[in-house]
Amino acid sequence: MERQYRIGLGALALVIGAALLTMRPQPATQGDRASPSRAHLQLAALSTSSRRDIDYVALDARLKRLAQQRPVVGLAVGIVENGRITFLNGYGETLAGSGELVTPDTVFRWASVSKGLAATMIAKLDEQGKLSFNSPLIQYAASMKLPGGAEATATIGDMLSHRLGLYRNAYDNKLEEGQDTHLLRSSLAQLSAICPPGTCWSYQNVAYDGASEIVEHVTHKSYPQAVRDMLFNPIGMTSASVTRDGLESAKSWARPHDGGRRPLKVLDAYYRVPAAGGINSNIKDMALWLEAQMGEMPDVLSPHLLQTIHASLVKTPGERQRLRKFLERLGEADYGYGWRSYDYAGHRIVGHRGGVSGYRSLILFDPQRKSGVVALWNSNTNQPAGLEFEVMDMLYHLPFRDWLELDHGRAGPIAEPDDPEQGDHSASIVADSARLATARS
């Protein structure tokens, strides 16, 4: 009888235990806090067998020389070839004179490369039927007010492709002064339009960050949380974040410097427009992001989504002027949704650059070959930007050009005056923007 009683209690415990298990929180779904799949974890591994066209010994030697240039403090570089990560390395220091070396785990700021992530977020919501690129801004971004009430006709797609009819970098100066971003977007209505929305291209940050407001409105989550749930977690970007604290709390993070290697303070202005410039990560996670943008994670980013955001929507001839030292091979330049595209020696490539005080970044790839490069560095110099075209030249077996300017016998260039996030905010740029007029796509 006692034995039967013990068996009965055991059975009861099993029943209760099973009931408790059913009450435990269930794993998150893809639309919530999805975790990276086994396939994604495999994509995170370094693959030397996928190396085909790039001379990695020569590339590493060039990067070591680059790291010795006075304006360069620290640098992290990732290469993806044939859809797999084939190179990850760090050079220089996280803080000049500290002896703390940059590694593939060191976290930097993405700056304007963040725009491609924001456009990807909007594209996912479009794919889920929660909004449309053709939806008027007034429907989803309450703070957005444009000259002449154009927020009623300007679309989400116009915003993501910089076609709102505003002069270039409108109110970036006020953003950097610390003014409230929502108030600034409402104040855009006080400006004079340079063209009707959808008919000319002019680069924005304050207005572009309407994307973060739209994401929050649709998902009912903060922008950092929505980005984490929909992109960072499923892709496996464990170091990525969207705040200043996310940068400074990393175990290894790169401090910002000016072009003379003097340390700078981490400024929060562009963290307050996270869709335009708020992302941080290490180079490993940026390489994972590159793989996802190449179509290697179709469960997260579908082929149709990628075709949509990478499409060439508007001509940007001014970009060729900004990159004039590469014109030997750089042809037509266009902009899509948060992404630039170029004709480079007859090949179509996609990418973006970024720059905030003390940091620079780049991403560039060939979608067909599923090969490209990402780089992050922590000083106000644009010299490392030549790396992207040296990698492309190797990929396409083109004759060598010293795009990194290592053989010129002089220090590399400091920040260009028309850096997208640190440019001239004056009215003189209105005429230049007006010349870029094109028909609505």
XYZ file of C-alpha atoms in Angstrom:
441
model
C 0.000 0.000 0.000
C 2.843 2.379 0.889
C 4.563 1.516 -2.427
C 1.353 2.224 -4.352
C 1.041 5.554 -2.505
C 4.569 6.531 -3.526
C 3.871 5.600 -7.158
C 0.696 7.672 -7.057
C 2.554 10.695 -5.746
C 5.172 10.249 -8.452
C 2.551 10.175 -11.175
C 0.910 13.263 -9.713
C 4.302 15.038 -9.712
C 4.791 14.147 -13.366
C 1.376 15.559 -14.238
C 2.049 18.768 -12.320
C 5.512 19.050 -13.880
C 4.062 18.653 -17.366
C 1.492 21.322 -16.633
C 4.172 23.683 -15.400
C 6.217 23.086 -18.539
C 3.256 24.116 -20.675
C 3.081 27.348 -18.682
C 6.730 28.278 -19.376
C 7.369 31.048 -21.912
C 7.645 29.577 -25.390
C 10.553 30.310 -27.771
C 10.209 33.550 -29.675
C 8.935 33.469 -33.208
C 10.689 34.965 -36.250
C 8.674 38.160 -35.889
C 9.539 38.563 -32.211
C 12.916 37.708 -30.646
C 14.115 35.039 -33.056
C 17.507 33.455 -32.532
C 19.979 32.763 -35.325
C 19.503 29.429 -37.064
C 22.203 26.786 -37.292
C 22.783 27.869 -40.886
C 23.402 31.433 -39.741
C 25.887 30.240 -37.144
C 27.744 28.436 -39.922
C 27.792 31.660 -41.933
C 29.510 33.357 -39.000
C 32.486 31.013 -39.268
C 35.586 32.052 -41.209
C 35.847 30.121 -44.481
C 39.249 30.008 -46.163
C 37.930 27.509 -48.723
C 35.707 30.230 -50.241
C 38.692 32.387 -51.163
C 38.996 32.712 -54.931
C 39.947 36.089 -56.397
C 41.294 38.300 -53.610
C 44.992 38.223 -52.719
C 44.727 38.146 -48.931
C 48.463 38.244 -48.293
C 48.804 41.406 -50.375
C 45.661 42.887 -48.809
C 46.905 42.266 -45.266
C 50.254 43.861 -46.121
C 48.460 46.930 -47.494
C 46.311 47.201 -44.369
C 49.341 46.958 -42.085
C 50.901 49.846 -43.999
C 47.639 51.777 -43.778
C 47.524 51.332 -40.004
C 50.932 53.021 -39.777
C 49.640 56.221 -41.422
C 49.483 59.020 -38.861
C 45.766 59.879 -39.262
C 44.775 56.222 -38.743
C 44.374 55.044 -35.134
C 42.414 51.796 -35.333
C 40.833 49.845 -38.173
C 38.783 46.669 -38.543
C 38.175 44.977 -41.904
C 35.980 42.108 -43.045
C 35.786 40.440 -46.464
C 33.029 38.213 -47.795
C 33.793 36.182 -50.903
C 31.335 33.814 -52.582
C 28.840 34.362 -49.789
C 31.150 33.383 -46.933
C 33.288 35.384 -44.530
C 36.860 34.903 -45.700
C 38.780 37.580 -43.796
C 38.413 39.347 -40.446
C 41.175 41.390 -38.874
C 41.898 44.372 -36.685
C 44.746 46.867 -36.956
C 46.028 49.634 -34.708
C 44.636 50.678 -31.347
C 41.272 51.345 -29.755
C 42.800 54.467 -28.150
C 45.951 56.133 -29.432
C 48.916 55.262 -27.242
C 46.971 52.816 -25.070
C 48.445 49.614 -26.447
C 44.937 48.096 -26.556
C 44.748 46.458 -29.968
C 41.755 46.477 -32.281
C 40.432 42.961 -32.856
C 37.460 41.580 -34.827
C 35.514 41.905 -31.541
C 36.128 45.662 -31.138
C 32.920 47.703 -31.442
C 32.794 50.843 -33.624
C 30.032 53.155 -34.871
C 28.417 52.560 -38.277
C 27.330 56.192 -38.744
C 25.358 56.553 -42.019
C 25.736 52.886 -42.931
C 22.862 52.671 -40.405
C 20.531 54.001 -43.116
C 20.569 50.702 -44.978
C 19.468 48.924 -41.826
C 16.565 51.336 -41.329
C 15.420 50.800 -44.908
C 15.658 47.044 -44.370
C 13.430 47.367 -41.301
C 10.813 49.297 -43.274
C 11.012 46.734 -46.093
C 10.305 43.911 -43.645
C 7.242 45.747 -42.350
C 6.148 46.335 -45.947
C 6.571 42.638 -46.674
C 4.422 41.823 -43.637
C 1.674 44.097 -44.972
C 1.951 46.531 -42.050
C 2.764 49.548 -44.251
C 3.760 50.413 -47.797
C 6.643 52.334 -49.312
C 3.916 54.293 -51.101
C 2.120 55.221 -47.865
C 2.047 58.983 -47.112
C 4.319 60.018 -44.260
C 1.456 61.716 -42.432
C -0.072 58.290 -41.831
C 2.871 56.902 -39.804
C 5.244 59.726 -38.757
C 3.273 62.230 -36.710
C 6.213 64.581 -36.168
C 7.082 64.913 -39.870
C 5.941 68.252 -41.283
C 7.120 69.405 -44.693
C 6.889 72.710 -46.575
C 3.399 73.346 -47.937
C 1.913 70.382 -46.068
C 3.742 67.961 -48.381
C 3.798 65.321 -45.662
C 0.333 64.382 -46.932
C 1.708 63.439 -50.353
C 5.363 62.586 -49.694
C 5.765 58.851 -49.180
C 7.831 56.628 -46.931
C 9.770 55.693 -50.047
C 10.502 59.355 -50.770
C 11.950 59.718 -47.282
C 14.142 56.607 -47.540
C 15.491 57.680 -50.928
C 16.179 61.311 -49.846
C 13.522 62.819 -52.123
C 11.553 65.017 -49.721
C 12.368 68.298 -51.454
C 14.463 69.671 -48.570
C 17.892 71.272 -48.862
C 20.757 68.965 -48.063
C 21.335 67.924 -44.422
C 18.440 70.101 -43.292
C 18.736 70.997 -39.593
C 21.773 68.787 -38.945
C 23.361 71.842 -37.323
C 20.415 72.150 -34.912
C 20.568 68.414 -34.200
C 24.242 68.777 -33.290
C 23.308 71.675 -30.993
C 21.138 69.246 -29.019
C 17.652 70.247 -30.159
C 14.815 67.722 -29.946
C 14.524 65.562 -33.068
C 10.729 65.442 -33.121
C 10.564 69.222 -32.809
C 13.096 69.571 -35.616
C 11.050 67.323 -37.916
C 7.965 69.405 -37.168
C 9.958 72.558 -37.934
C 10.908 71.322 -41.406
C 7.612 72.838 -42.555
C 9.132 76.290 -42.059
C 11.740 75.715 -44.795
C 11.423 76.575 -48.457
C 11.129 73.477 -50.639
C 13.743 73.062 -53.372
C 11.404 70.789 -55.385
C 8.187 68.804 -54.958
C 8.667 65.520 -53.037
C 9.817 62.688 -55.250
C 11.388 64.875 -57.924
C 14.926 65.619 -56.673
C 17.537 64.024 -54.432
C 19.050 65.720 -51.378
C 20.740 63.867 -48.493
C 19.061 63.997 -45.065
C 19.547 62.848 -41.475
C 16.876 64.530 -39.340
C 14.176 63.823 -41.908
C 15.492 60.330 -42.653
C 15.062 59.403 -38.998
C 11.334 59.554 -39.558
C 12.008 55.865 -40.250
C 12.627 55.147 -36.563
C 9.363 56.883 -35.673
C 7.513 54.800 -38.275
C 9.010 51.548 -36.965
C 7.980 52.428 -33.417
C 4.465 53.384 -34.538
C 3.924 50.108 -36.418
C 5.657 47.646 -34.054
C 4.687 49.337 -30.761
C 8.287 48.837 -29.638
C 11.226 51.174 -29.246
C 13.425 51.352 -32.317
C 16.351 49.585 -30.575
C 14.053 46.771 -29.426
C 12.398 46.348 -32.830
C 15.757 46.260 -34.611
C 17.066 43.724 -32.105
C 14.029 41.462 -32.483
C 13.675 41.630 -36.262
C 17.291 41.829 -37.453
C 20.090 41.555 -34.880
C 18.832 38.425 -33.116
C 17.793 36.352 -36.148
C 20.972 37.263 -38.057
C 23.148 36.561 -35.003
C 24.605 40.063 -34.554
C 25.363 39.704 -30.855
C 27.537 42.824 -30.522
C 25.171 45.173 -32.374
C 23.321 47.967 -30.580
C 21.584 51.296 -31.237
C 22.673 53.516 -28.350
C 25.712 55.313 -26.986
C 25.625 53.034 -23.948
C 25.700 50.050 -26.296
C 29.019 51.326 -27.645
C 30.638 52.312 -24.368
C 29.568 49.192 -22.448
C 31.266 46.835 -24.928
C 34.252 44.909 -23.576
C 36.379 46.328 -26.401
C 35.281 49.538 -28.072
C 37.111 52.032 -30.278
C 37.430 55.605 -28.968
C 36.946 58.431 -31.479
C 39.878 60.587 -32.671
C 40.432 63.591 -34.883
C 42.762 63.521 -37.868
C 45.711 64.337 -35.620
C 45.144 61.256 -33.415
C 43.770 63.357 -30.573
C 40.957 61.616 -28.642
C 37.464 63.090 -28.943
C 34.330 62.783 -26.843
C 31.653 60.372 -28.029
C 28.891 62.703 -29.207
C 25.275 61.591 -28.983
C 23.697 63.764 -31.713
C 23.380 60.995 -34.287
C 22.311 58.447 -31.690
C 19.224 60.664 -31.409
C 18.466 59.917 -35.075
C 19.122 56.166 -34.839
C 17.702 55.300 -38.257
C 20.135 57.759 -39.834
C 23.281 57.033 -37.839
C 22.838 55.125 -34.585
C 24.118 51.574 -35.125
C 27.216 50.089 -33.425
C 28.828 46.682 -33.896
C 32.088 44.852 -34.275
C 33.397 43.906 -37.711
C 32.304 40.272 -37.340
C 28.678 41.307 -37.031
C 29.050 43.811 -39.861
C 30.322 40.966 -42.055
C 27.259 38.924 -41.062
C 25.106 41.895 -42.074
C 26.932 41.923 -45.404
C 26.148 38.232 -45.937
C 22.484 38.869 -45.156
C 22.390 41.732 -47.680
C 23.861 39.375 -50.279
C 20.920 37.007 -49.888
C 22.591 34.360 -47.743
C 19.842 34.547 -45.078
C 16.589 34.387 -47.087
C 14.616 33.396 -43.986
C 15.392 36.874 -42.605
C 15.801 38.967 -45.781
C 13.940 37.635 -48.798
C 15.232 38.046 -52.362
C 12.309 40.365 -53.169
C 13.073 42.547 -50.151
C 16.719 42.885 -51.183
C 15.811 43.708 -54.776
C 13.487 46.420 -53.488
C 15.941 48.239 -51.239
C 18.965 47.889 -53.555
C 17.133 49.098 -56.670
C 18.483 52.191 -58.432
C 15.732 54.769 -57.924
C 17.362 58.157 -58.459
C 20.486 59.432 -60.229
C 23.094 61.074 -57.975
C 25.707 62.652 -60.259
C 27.069 64.652 -57.325
C 28.342 61.383 -55.854
C 30.726 61.007 -58.777
C 32.139 64.428 -57.966
C 32.596 63.426 -54.324
C 34.422 60.260 -55.421
C 36.216 61.947 -58.295
C 39.590 60.311 -57.631
C 38.023 56.951 -58.589
C 36.429 58.123 -61.851
C 38.800 56.046 -63.940
C 36.526 53.111 -63.094
C 33.519 54.603 -61.316
C 30.597 55.233 -63.644
C 26.961 56.040 -62.932
C 25.943 56.533 -59.294
C 22.399 55.994 -57.993
C 20.479 55.824 -54.718
C 17.792 53.359 -53.639
C 16.252 52.905 -50.203
C 19.143 53.590 -47.836
C 21.671 52.138 -50.296
C 23.879 53.563 -53.021
C 24.691 51.693 -56.213
C 27.415 52.244 -58.778
C 28.678 51.083 -62.116
C 32.269 50.098 -61.377
C 34.263 48.991 -64.414
C 31.081 47.535 -65.900
C 29.947 45.779 -62.699
C 26.980 46.829 -60.558
C 27.981 47.247 -56.928
C 25.957 48.316 -53.863
C 27.051 49.992 -50.658
C 27.213 53.038 -48.411
C 29.700 55.089 -46.439
C 29.317 56.751 -43.072
C 30.984 59.364 -40.917
C 30.381 60.946 -37.520
C 32.874 62.781 -35.338
C 35.801 60.410 -34.778
C 34.439 57.456 -36.752
C 34.181 56.330 -40.371
C 32.657 53.235 -41.986
C 31.991 51.564 -45.331
C 30.180 48.629 -46.873
C 30.436 47.686 -50.560
C 29.558 44.497 -52.421
C 28.721 42.830 -55.707
C 25.294 41.180 -55.235
C 25.800 38.737 -58.124
C 29.209 37.515 -57.007
C 28.198 37.691 -53.332
C 31.531 39.264 -52.527
C 32.416 42.532 -50.839
C 34.064 44.405 -48.001
C 33.194 46.133 -44.731
C 35.452 48.410 -42.713
C 35.260 50.480 -39.524
C 37.809 52.959 -38.179
C 38.051 55.469 -35.366
C 39.519 58.697 -36.702
C 38.520 61.587 -38.922
C 40.366 60.463 -42.030
C 38.955 59.200 -45.294
C 42.160 57.497 -46.409
C 40.949 53.961 -45.532
C 37.918 54.485 -47.807
C 40.103 53.631 -50.812
C 40.149 50.073 -49.480
C 36.729 49.281 -50.949
C 37.941 49.872 -54.497
C 41.236 48.054 -53.990
C 39.188 45.012 -52.928
C 36.907 45.376 -55.963
C 39.935 45.622 -58.260
C 41.233 42.336 -56.852
C 37.807 40.755 -57.216
C 37.563 41.765 -60.884
C 41.268 41.172 -61.671
C 41.774 44.794 -62.690
C 45.187 46.453 -62.843
C 46.369 47.677 -59.449
C 45.684 51.267 -58.441
C 46.937 52.833 -55.212
C 43.467 53.877 -54.058
C 44.709 53.889 -50.427
C 47.330 56.478 -51.374
C 50.069 54.624 -49.532
C 52.698 55.323 -52.169
C 52.175 59.083 -52.501
C 54.714 59.946 -49.837
C 52.210 61.982 -47.839
C 49.599 61.521 -45.135
C 46.135 60.545 -46.219
C 43.256 63.002 -46.492
C 41.374 64.202 -43.459
C 37.567 64.256 -43.580
C 36.208 65.516 -46.868
C 34.243 68.783 -46.598
C 31.178 67.093 -48.042
C 31.140 64.088 -45.748
C 27.442 63.105 -45.593
C 27.059 63.664 -41.865
C 29.522 66.497 -41.407
C 28.980 68.609 -44.466
C 28.172 72.186 -45.255
C 24.736 72.978 -43.842
C 24.442 76.337 -45.605
C 21.914 77.394 -48.209
C 24.572 77.250 -50.935
C 23.831 73.564 -51.353
C 20.278 74.255 -52.495
C 21.338 75.010 -56.048
C 23.374 71.812 -56.196
C 20.406 69.772 -54.979
C 18.100 71.364 -57.525
C 20.414 70.286 -60.341
C 19.815 66.681 -59.360
C 16.149 66.874 -60.334
C 14.734 63.664 -61.734
C 11.292 62.278 -62.396
C 9.537 60.366 -59.598
C 10.387 56.688 -59.885
